PDB file of C-alpha atoms in Angstrom:
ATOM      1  CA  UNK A  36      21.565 -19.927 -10.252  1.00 49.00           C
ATOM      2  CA  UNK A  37      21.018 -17.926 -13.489  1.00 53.00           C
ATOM      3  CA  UNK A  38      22.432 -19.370 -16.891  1.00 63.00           C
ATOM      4  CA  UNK A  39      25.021 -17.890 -18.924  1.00 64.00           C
ATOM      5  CA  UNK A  40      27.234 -15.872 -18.944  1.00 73.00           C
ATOM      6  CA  UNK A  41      27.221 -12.728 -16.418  1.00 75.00           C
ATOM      7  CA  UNK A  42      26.965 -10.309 -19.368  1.00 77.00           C
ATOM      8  CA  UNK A  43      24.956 -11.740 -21.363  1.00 77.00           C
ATOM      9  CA  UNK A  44      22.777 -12.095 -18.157  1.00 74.00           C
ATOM     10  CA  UNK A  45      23.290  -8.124 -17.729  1.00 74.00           C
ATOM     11  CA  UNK A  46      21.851  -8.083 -21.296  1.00 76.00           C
ATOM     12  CA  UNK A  47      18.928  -9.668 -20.992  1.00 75.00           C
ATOM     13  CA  UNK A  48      18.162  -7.726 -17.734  1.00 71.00           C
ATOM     14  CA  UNK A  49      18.545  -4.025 -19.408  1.00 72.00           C
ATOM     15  CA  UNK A  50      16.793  -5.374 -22.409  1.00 72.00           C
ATOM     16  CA  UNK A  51      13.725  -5.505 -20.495  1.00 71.00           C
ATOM     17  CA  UNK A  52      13.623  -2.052 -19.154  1.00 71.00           C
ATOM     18  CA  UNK A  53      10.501  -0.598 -17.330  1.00 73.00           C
ATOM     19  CA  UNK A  54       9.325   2.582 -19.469  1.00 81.00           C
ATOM     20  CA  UNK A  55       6.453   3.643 -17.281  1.00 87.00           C
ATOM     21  CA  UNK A  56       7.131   7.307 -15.233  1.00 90.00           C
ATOM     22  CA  UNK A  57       8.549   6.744 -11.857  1.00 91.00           C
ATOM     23  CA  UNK A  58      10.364   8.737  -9.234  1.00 93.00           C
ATOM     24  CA  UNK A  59      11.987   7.114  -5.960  1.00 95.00           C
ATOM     25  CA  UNK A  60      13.294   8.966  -2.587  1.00 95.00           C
ATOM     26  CA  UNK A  61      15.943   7.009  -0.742  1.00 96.00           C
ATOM     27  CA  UNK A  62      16.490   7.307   3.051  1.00 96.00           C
ATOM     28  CA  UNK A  63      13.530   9.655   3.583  1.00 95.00           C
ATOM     29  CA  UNK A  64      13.521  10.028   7.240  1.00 95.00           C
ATOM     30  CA  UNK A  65      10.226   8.691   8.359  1.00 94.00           C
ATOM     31  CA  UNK A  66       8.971   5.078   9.356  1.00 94.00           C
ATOM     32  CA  UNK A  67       7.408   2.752   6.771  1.00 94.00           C
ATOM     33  CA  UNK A  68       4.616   2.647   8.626  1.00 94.00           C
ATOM     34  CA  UNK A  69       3.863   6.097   8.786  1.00 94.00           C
ATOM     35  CA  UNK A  70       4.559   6.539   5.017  1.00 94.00           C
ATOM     36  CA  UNK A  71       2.321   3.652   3.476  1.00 93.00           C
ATOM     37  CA  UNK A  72      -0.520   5.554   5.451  1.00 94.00           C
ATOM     38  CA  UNK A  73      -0.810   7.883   2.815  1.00 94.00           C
ATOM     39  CA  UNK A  74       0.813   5.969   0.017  1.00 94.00           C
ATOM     40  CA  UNK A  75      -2.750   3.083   0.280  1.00 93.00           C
ATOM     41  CA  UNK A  76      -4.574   6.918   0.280  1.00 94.00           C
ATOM     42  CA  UNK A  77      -3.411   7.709  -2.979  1.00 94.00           C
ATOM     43  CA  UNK A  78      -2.977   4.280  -5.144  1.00 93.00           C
ATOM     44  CA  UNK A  79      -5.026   3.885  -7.648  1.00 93.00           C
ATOM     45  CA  UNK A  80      -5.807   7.421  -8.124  1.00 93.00           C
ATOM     46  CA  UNK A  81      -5.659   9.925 -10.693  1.00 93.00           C
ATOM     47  CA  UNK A  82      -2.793  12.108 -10.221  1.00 94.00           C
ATOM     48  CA  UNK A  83      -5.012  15.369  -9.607  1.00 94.00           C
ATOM     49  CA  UNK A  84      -7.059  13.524  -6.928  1.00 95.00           C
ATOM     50  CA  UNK A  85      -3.699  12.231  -5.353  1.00 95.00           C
ATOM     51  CA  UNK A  86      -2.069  15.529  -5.441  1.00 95.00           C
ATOM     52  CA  UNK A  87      -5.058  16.658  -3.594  1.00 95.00           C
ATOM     53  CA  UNK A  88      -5.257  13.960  -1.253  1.00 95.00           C
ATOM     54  CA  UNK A  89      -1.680  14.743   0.079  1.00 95.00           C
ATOM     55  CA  UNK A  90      -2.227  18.424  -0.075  1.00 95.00           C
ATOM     56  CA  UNK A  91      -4.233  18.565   2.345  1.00 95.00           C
ATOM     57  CA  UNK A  92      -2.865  15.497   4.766  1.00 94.00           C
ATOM     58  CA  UNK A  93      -1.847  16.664   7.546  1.00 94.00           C
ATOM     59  CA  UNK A  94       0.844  14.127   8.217  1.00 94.00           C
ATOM     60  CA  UNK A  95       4.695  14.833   7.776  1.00 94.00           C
ATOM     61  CA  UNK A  96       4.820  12.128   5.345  1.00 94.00           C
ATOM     62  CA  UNK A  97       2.518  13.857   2.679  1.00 95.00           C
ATOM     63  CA  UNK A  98       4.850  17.031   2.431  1.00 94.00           C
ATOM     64  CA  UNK A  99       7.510  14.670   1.334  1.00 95.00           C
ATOM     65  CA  UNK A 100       5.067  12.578  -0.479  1.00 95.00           C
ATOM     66  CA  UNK A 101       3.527  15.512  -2.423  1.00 95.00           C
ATOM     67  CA  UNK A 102       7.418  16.230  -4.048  1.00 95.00           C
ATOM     68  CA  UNK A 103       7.849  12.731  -4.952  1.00 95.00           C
ATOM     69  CA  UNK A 104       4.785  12.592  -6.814  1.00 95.00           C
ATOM     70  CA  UNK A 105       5.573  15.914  -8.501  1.00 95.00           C
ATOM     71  CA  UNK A 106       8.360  15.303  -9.839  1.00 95.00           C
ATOM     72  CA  UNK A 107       6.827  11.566 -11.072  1.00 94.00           C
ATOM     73  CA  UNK A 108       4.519  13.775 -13.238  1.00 94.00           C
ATOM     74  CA  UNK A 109       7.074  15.810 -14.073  1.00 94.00           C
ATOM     75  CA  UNK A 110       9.349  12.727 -15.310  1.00 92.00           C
ATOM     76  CA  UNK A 111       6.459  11.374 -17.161  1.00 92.00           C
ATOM     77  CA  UNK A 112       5.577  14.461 -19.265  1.00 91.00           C
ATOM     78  CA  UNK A 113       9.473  15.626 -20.086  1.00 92.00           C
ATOM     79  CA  UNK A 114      10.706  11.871 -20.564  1.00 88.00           C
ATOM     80  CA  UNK A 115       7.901  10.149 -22.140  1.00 84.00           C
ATOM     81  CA  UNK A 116       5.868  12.445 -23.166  1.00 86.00           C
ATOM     82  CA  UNK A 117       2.575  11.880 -21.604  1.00 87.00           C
ATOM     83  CA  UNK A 118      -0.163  14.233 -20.870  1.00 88.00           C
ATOM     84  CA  UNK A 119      -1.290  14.606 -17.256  1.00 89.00           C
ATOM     85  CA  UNK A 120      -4.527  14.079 -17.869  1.00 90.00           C
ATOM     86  CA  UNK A 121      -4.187  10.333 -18.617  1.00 90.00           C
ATOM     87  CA  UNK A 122      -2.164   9.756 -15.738  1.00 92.00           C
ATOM     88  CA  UNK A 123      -2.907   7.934 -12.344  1.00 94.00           C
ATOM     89  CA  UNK A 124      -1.143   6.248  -9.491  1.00 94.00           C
ATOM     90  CA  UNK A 125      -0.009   2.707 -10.311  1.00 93.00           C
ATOM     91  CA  UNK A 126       2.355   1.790  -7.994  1.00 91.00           C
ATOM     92  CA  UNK A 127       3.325   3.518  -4.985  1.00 92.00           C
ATOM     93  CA  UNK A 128       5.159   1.658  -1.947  1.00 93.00           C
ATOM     94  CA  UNK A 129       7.543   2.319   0.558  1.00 94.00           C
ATOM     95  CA  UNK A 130      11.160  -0.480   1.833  1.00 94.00           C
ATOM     96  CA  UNK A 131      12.656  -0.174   4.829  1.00 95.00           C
ATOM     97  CA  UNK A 132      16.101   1.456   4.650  1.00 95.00           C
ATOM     98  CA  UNK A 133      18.854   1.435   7.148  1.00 96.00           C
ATOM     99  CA  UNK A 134      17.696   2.143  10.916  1.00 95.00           C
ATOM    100  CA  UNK A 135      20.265   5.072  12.876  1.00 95.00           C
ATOM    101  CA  UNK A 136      20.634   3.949  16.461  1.00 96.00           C
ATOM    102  CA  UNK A 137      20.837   6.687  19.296  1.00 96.00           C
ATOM    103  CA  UNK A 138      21.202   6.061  23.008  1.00 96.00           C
ATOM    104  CA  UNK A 139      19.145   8.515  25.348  1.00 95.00           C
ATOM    105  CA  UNK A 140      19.875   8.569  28.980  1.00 95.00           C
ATOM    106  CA  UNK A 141      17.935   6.785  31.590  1.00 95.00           C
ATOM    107  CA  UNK A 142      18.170   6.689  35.753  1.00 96.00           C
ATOM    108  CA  UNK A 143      20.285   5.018  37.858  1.00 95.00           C
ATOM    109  CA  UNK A 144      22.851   4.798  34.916  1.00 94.00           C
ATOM    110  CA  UNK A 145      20.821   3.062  32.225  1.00 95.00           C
ATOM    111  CA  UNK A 146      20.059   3.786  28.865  1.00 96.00           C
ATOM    112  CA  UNK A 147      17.426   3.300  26.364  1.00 96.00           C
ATOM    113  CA  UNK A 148      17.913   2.903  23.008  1.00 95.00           C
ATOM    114  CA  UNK A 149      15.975   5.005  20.103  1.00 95.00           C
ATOM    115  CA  UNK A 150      15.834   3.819  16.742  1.00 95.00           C
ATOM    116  CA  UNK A 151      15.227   6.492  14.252  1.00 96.00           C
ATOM    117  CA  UNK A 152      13.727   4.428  11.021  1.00 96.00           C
ATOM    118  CA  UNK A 153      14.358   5.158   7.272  1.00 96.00           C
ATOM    119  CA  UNK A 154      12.442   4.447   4.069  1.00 95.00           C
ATOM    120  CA  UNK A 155      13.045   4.420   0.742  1.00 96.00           C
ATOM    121  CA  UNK A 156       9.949   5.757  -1.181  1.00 95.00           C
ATOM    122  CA  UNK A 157       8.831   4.415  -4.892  1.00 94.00           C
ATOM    123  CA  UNK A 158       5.738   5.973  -7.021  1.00 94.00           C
ATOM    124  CA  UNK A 159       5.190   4.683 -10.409  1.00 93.00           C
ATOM    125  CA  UNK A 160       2.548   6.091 -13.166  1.00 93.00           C
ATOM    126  CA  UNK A 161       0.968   5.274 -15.623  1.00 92.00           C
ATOM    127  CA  UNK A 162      -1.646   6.069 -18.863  1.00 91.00           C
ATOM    128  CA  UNK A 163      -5.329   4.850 -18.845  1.00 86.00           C
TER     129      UNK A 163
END
């Protein structure tokens, strides 16, 4: 259990902020596992080799993927004022969100049950 007070412990936690360029997508409508296939393709790398990279992907997940980072680079040049050119992939990871449970018919009056998976997606930047 944390010490103090709970605003003074709300203090200390906004004091230390993260300034580096990020950009997060909750409930994106694709497994985890199918997302993290292209984020490992693109950490690591500069952000004009990762926008290529998931340009050209042809998995759902880097359509959704390509946005995200987008609008990372676009938070990291309006916000904090970086240059693109500096910037590559730090972080990039994906949680598992909330699962929506369906039932689809089966014979002889049973039923299976489908589990259409969520994920919240995170990409973080930074300068070299």
């Amino acid at each position: 259990m944390a010490k103090g007070h709970r605003s003074q412990i709300k203090r200390e936690r906004n004091a230390v902020k993260d300034t580096r360029p990020s950009a997060k997508l909750s409930y994106a409508r694709m497994s985890v596992q199918k997302a993290c296939f292209v984020l490992d393709a693109i950490r690591g790398k500069d952000v004009e080799t990762a926008l290529a990279i998931v340009t050209y992907n042809p998995r759902y997940a880097s359509s959704v993927i390509e946005k995200l980072l987008k609008s990372a680079i676009a938070n990291a040049e309006n916000n904090n004022g970086m240059s693109t050119e500096n910037l590559y992939v730090e972080e990039c990871y994906a949680n598992k969100g909330p699962t929506m449970k369906r039932i689809r018919p089966r014979a002889q009056g049973r039923a299976y049950r489908i589990e259409k998976r969520t994920s919240h997606l995170t990409i973080v930047l930074n300068e070299r």
